[in-house]
């Protein structure tokens, strides 16, 4: 209908994951279409916005990034509040970062008390030769918690568009 077409969905998406897995890089790649080799420890803003149009459905995504507080295990309730989606990142060359994802899943559930659209994302697939986390294991774990699994490279711009358009589609269906 017309009303459905005119509506703009506003979705909040939180990026979660251990320091250095590529949270900031994935956001910058998606929103600004570039990549930095340097670790950017903070963003000027708490979130970056991206507008998109999915077959006539207009969406405004707010992509929330941490300023490194994840190191102290201290992301307050404000970070999670009213989130519609979560992107839980790990680095495919770092087993510990995958273990941490499992903690974030539990934390999200405790913090929110309801289910949100969760995507578990193995980043840095360009470093194939150093890969330690098997895609099948991650896939299976994601399935067991009702999440979807993706593999990305912010460096080579692989899988990023697909990740965010699938997640957006999922949030639209759930809204
Ligand atoms: P954050 O702490 O999770 O926000 O991680 P950053 O986005 O700051 O990235 C940490 C480091 O990993 C930086 O040196 C990035 O350049 C690098 N990095 C991020 N994504 C990729 C990727 O897809 N491939 C490779 N090879 N390096 C990446
Ligand atoms: Mg960062």
CSV table of C-alpha atoms and ligand atoms in Angstrom, one decimal:
chain,number,residue,atom,x,y,z
A,1,UNK,CA,0.0,0.0,0.0
A,2,UNK,CA,1.0,3.7,-0.2
A,3,UNK,CA,1.4,4.0,3.6
A,4,UNK,CA,3.8,1.1,3.6
A,5,UNK,CA,5.8,2.6,0.8
A,6,UNK,CA,6.0,6.0,2.5
A,7,UNK,CA,7.1,4.7,5.8
A,8,UNK,CA,10.8,5.0,6.7
A,9,UNK,CA,12.1,2.3,9.0
A,10,UNK,CA,14.6,3.5,11.6
A,11,UNK,CA,16.7,0.6,12.8
A,12,UNK,CA,19.5,0.6,15.4
A,13,UNK,CA,22.2,-2.0,14.8
A,14,UNK,CA,25.0,-2.6,17.3
A,15,UNK,CA,28.4,-3.9,16.3
A,16,UNK,CA,29.9,-6.1,18.9
A,17,UNK,CA,33.2,-8.1,19.1
A,18,UNK,CA,36.6,-8.1,20.6
A,19,UNK,CA,39.0,-5.2,20.0
A,20,UNK,CA,40.7,-5.4,16.5
A,21,UNK,CA,38.3,-7.8,14.9
A,22,UNK,CA,37.3,-5.0,12.4
A,23,UNK,CA,34.1,-3.5,13.7
A,24,UNK,CA,35.1,0.1,12.8
A,25,UNK,CA,36.6,-1.1,9.5
A,26,UNK,CA,33.4,-2.9,8.5
A,27,UNK,CA,31.3,0.2,9.2
A,28,UNK,CA,33.6,2.5,7.4
A,29,UNK,CA,33.8,0.2,4.4
A,30,UNK,CA,30.0,0.0,4.2
A,31,UNK,CA,29.1,3.7,4.9
A,32,UNK,CA,32.2,5.5,3.4
A,33,UNK,CA,33.4,2.8,0.9
A,34,UNK,CA,37.0,2.9,2.0
A,35,UNK,CA,39.5,0.9,4.1
A,36,UNK,CA,42.3,2.0,6.5
A,37,UNK,CA,45.2,-0.3,7.5
A,38,UNK,CA,45.5,1.5,10.8
A,39,UNK,CA,43.5,0.6,13.8
A,40,UNK,CA,41.1,3.5,14.4
A,41,UNK,CA,40.5,3.5,18.2
A,42,UNK,CA,37.5,5.9,18.3
A,43,UNK,CA,34.9,7.3,16.1
A,44,UNK,CA,33.8,10.9,16.4
A,45,UNK,CA,30.2,9.8,16.7
A,46,UNK,CA,28.7,6.9,18.6
A,47,UNK,CA,27.1,5.8,15.4
A,48,UNK,CA,27.1,6.3,11.6
A,49,UNK,CA,24.0,6.5,9.5
A,50,UNK,CA,23.3,4.7,6.2
A,51,UNK,CA,20.2,5.2,4.2
A,52,UNK,CA,19.0,2.4,1.9
A,53,UNK,CA,16.1,1.5,-0.3
A,54,UNK,CA,15.2,-2.2,-0.4
A,55,UNK,CA,12.8,-2.7,-3.3
A,56,UNK,CA,10.9,0.5,-2.4
A,57,UNK,CA,11.2,0.1,1.4
A,58,UNK,CA,13.1,3.0,2.8
A,59,UNK,CA,15.4,2.3,5.7
A,60,UNK,CA,17.6,4.4,7.9
A,61,UNK,CA,20.3,2.3,9.6
A,62,UNK,CA,22.1,3.6,12.7
A,63,UNK,CA,25.3,1.6,13.0
A,64,UNK,CA,26.6,1.8,16.5
A,65,UNK,CA,30.3,1.3,17.1
A,66,UNK,CA,32.2,1.0,20.4
A,67,UNK,CA,35.0,3.4,21.4
A,68,UNK,CA,37.1,0.5,22.7
A,69,UNK,CA,35.2,0.0,25.9
A,70,UNK,CA,34.7,-3.7,25.0
A,71,UNK,CA,38.2,-4.2,26.3
A,72,UNK,CA,37.0,-3.5,29.8
A,73,UNK,CA,33.8,-5.6,29.3
A,74,UNK,CA,31.8,-2.4,30.0
A,75,UNK,CA,29.3,-1.6,27.3
A,76,UNK,CA,26.5,0.0,29.2
A,77,UNK,CA,22.7,-0.5,28.7
A,78,UNK,CA,22.6,2.7,26.6
A,79,UNK,CA,24.6,0.9,23.9
A,80,UNK,CA,22.1,-2.0,23.6
A,81,UNK,CA,18.9,-0.1,24.3
A,82,UNK,CA,16.3,-0.4,21.6
A,83,UNK,CA,18.6,-2.3,19.3
A,84,UNK,CA,16.9,-4.0,16.4
A,85,UNK,CA,19.9,-5.9,15.1
A,86,UNK,CA,23.3,-7.0,16.2
A,87,UNK,CA,26.4,-7.7,14.2
A,88,UNK,CA,28.7,-9.9,16.2
A,89,UNK,CA,32.1,-10.0,14.7
A,90,UNK,CA,35.1,-12.3,15.1
A,91,UNK,CA,38.4,-12.5,13.3
A,92,UNK,CA,38.7,-15.8,11.4
A,93,UNK,CA,42.4,-15.9,12.3
A,94,UNK,CA,41.7,-15.6,16.1
A,95,UNK,CA,40.0,-18.4,17.9
A,96,UNK,CA,39.6,-16.3,21.1
A,97,UNK,CA,37.6,-13.7,19.2
A,98,UNK,CA,35.1,-16.4,18.2
A,99,UNK,CA,34.8,-17.6,21.8
A,100,UNK,CA,34.0,-14.0,22.8
A,101,UNK,CA,31.1,-13.9,20.3
A,102,UNK,CA,29.4,-16.6,22.4
A,103,UNK,CA,29.6,-14.3,25.5
A,104,UNK,CA,28.2,-11.4,23.5
A,105,UNK,CA,25.2,-13.5,22.5
A,106,UNK,CA,24.5,-14.3,26.2
A,107,UNK,CA,25.0,-10.7,27.2
A,108,UNK,CA,22.6,-9.5,24.5
A,109,UNK,CA,19.9,-11.8,25.7
A,110,UNK,CA,20.4,-10.7,29.3
A,111,UNK,CA,20.6,-7.0,28.4
A,112,UNK,CA,17.6,-6.9,26.1
A,113,UNK,CA,15.3,-9.6,27.4
A,114,UNK,CA,14.0,-10.2,23.8
A,115,UNK,CA,15.3,-11.6,20.6
A,116,UNK,CA,16.8,-9.3,18.0
A,117,UNK,CA,18.2,-10.1,14.5
A,118,UNK,CA,21.7,-11.4,15.1
A,119,UNK,CA,24.4,-11.9,12.5
A,120,UNK,CA,27.6,-13.6,13.4
A,121,UNK,CA,30.3,-12.5,11.1
A,122,UNK,CA,33.8,-13.9,10.5
A,123,UNK,CA,35.9,-11.0,9.2
A,124,UNK,CA,39.3,-10.9,7.6
A,125,UNK,CA,38.7,-13.8,5.2
A,126,UNK,CA,41.4,-12.3,2.9
A,127,UNK,CA,43.8,-13.8,5.5
A,128,UNK,CA,42.8,-17.3,4.4
A,129,UNK,CA,46.2,-18.9,5.0
A,130,UNK,CA,46.0,-18.0,8.7
A,131,UNK,CA,42.5,-19.0,9.2
A,132,UNK,CA,41.8,-21.0,12.4
A,133,UNK,CA,38.0,-20.8,12.9
A,134,UNK,CA,36.2,-23.3,10.6
A,135,UNK,CA,33.3,-21.8,8.8
A,136,UNK,CA,31.2,-25.0,9.5
A,137,UNK,CA,31.7,-24.6,13.3
A,138,UNK,CA,30.7,-20.9,13.2
A,139,UNK,CA,27.7,-21.7,10.9
A,140,UNK,CA,26.5,-24.5,13.2
A,141,UNK,CA,26.9,-22.3,16.3
A,142,UNK,CA,25.0,-19.4,14.7
A,143,UNK,CA,22.2,-21.7,13.7
A,144,UNK,CA,21.9,-23.0,17.3
A,145,UNK,CA,21.3,-19.5,18.6
A,146,UNK,CA,19.0,-18.4,15.8
A,147,UNK,CA,21.6,-16.2,14.2
A,148,UNK,CA,22.8,-16.0,10.6
A,149,UNK,CA,26.4,-16.4,9.7
A,150,UNK,CA,28.5,-14.4,7.2
A,151,UNK,CA,32.1,-14.2,6.1
A,152,UNK,CA,33.5,-10.8,5.2
A,153,UNK,CA,36.6,-8.9,4.4
A,154,UNK,CA,36.5,-5.1,5.0
A,155,UNK,CA,39.8,-5.0,3.3
A,156,UNK,CA,38.7,-6.5,0.0
A,157,UNK,CA,35.1,-5.4,0.3
A,158,UNK,CA,33.8,-8.9,0.4
A,159,UNK,CA,30.4,-9.9,1.8
A,160,UNK,CA,29.7,-6.5,3.4
A,161,UNK,CA,26.9,-5.4,1.2
A,162,UNK,CA,25.2,-8.8,1.4
A,163,UNK,CA,25.5,-8.8,5.2
A,164,UNK,CA,23.8,-5.5,5.7
A,165,UNK,CA,21.1,-5.9,3.0
A,166,UNK,CA,20.2,-9.4,4.4
A,167,UNK,CA,20.1,-8.0,7.9
A,168,UNK,CA,18.0,-5.0,6.9
A,169,UNK,CA,15.6,-7.3,5.0
A,170,UNK,CA,15.3,-9.5,8.1
A,171,UNK,CA,14.6,-6.4,10.4
A,172,UNK,CA,11.9,-5.1,7.9
A,173,UNK,CA,10.2,-8.5,8.0
A,174,UNK,CA,10.3,-8.6,11.8
A,175,UNK,CA,9.1,-4.9,12.3
B,1,LIG,P1,37.9,-2.8,15.9
B,1,LIG,O1,38.8,-2.7,17.1
B,1,LIG,O2,37.0,-4.1,16.0
B,1,LIG,O3,37.1,-1.6,15.5
B,1,LIG,O4,38.9,-3.1,14.6
B,1,LIG,P2,39.4,-2.1,13.5
B,1,LIG,O5,38.3,-1.8,12.5
B,1,LIG,O6,40.1,-1.0,14.1
B,1,LIG,O7,40.5,-3.1,12.8
B,1,LIG,C1,41.6,-3.6,13.5
B,1,LIG,C2,42.7,-3.9,12.5
B,1,LIG,O8,42.3,-4.9,11.6
B,1,LIG,C3,43.1,-2.7,11.6
B,1,LIG,O9,44.5,-2.7,11.4
B,1,LIG,C4,42.4,-3.0,10.3
B,1,LIG,O10,43.0,-2.4,9.2
B,1,LIG,C5,42.4,-4.5,10.2
B,1,LIG,N1,41.3,-5.1,9.5
B,1,LIG,C6,40.0,-4.8,9.6
B,1,LIG,N2,39.3,-5.5,8.7
B,1,LIG,C7,40.1,-6.3,8.0
B,1,LIG,C8,40.0,-7.3,7.0
B,1,LIG,O11,38.9,-7.6,6.5
B,1,LIG,N3,41.2,-7.8,6.5
B,1,LIG,C9,42.4,-7.5,7.1
B,1,LIG,N4,43.5,-8.2,6.5
B,1,LIG,N5,42.6,-6.6,8.0
B,1,LIG,C10,41.5,-6.0,8.5
B,2,LIG,MG1,37.0,0.2,16.5
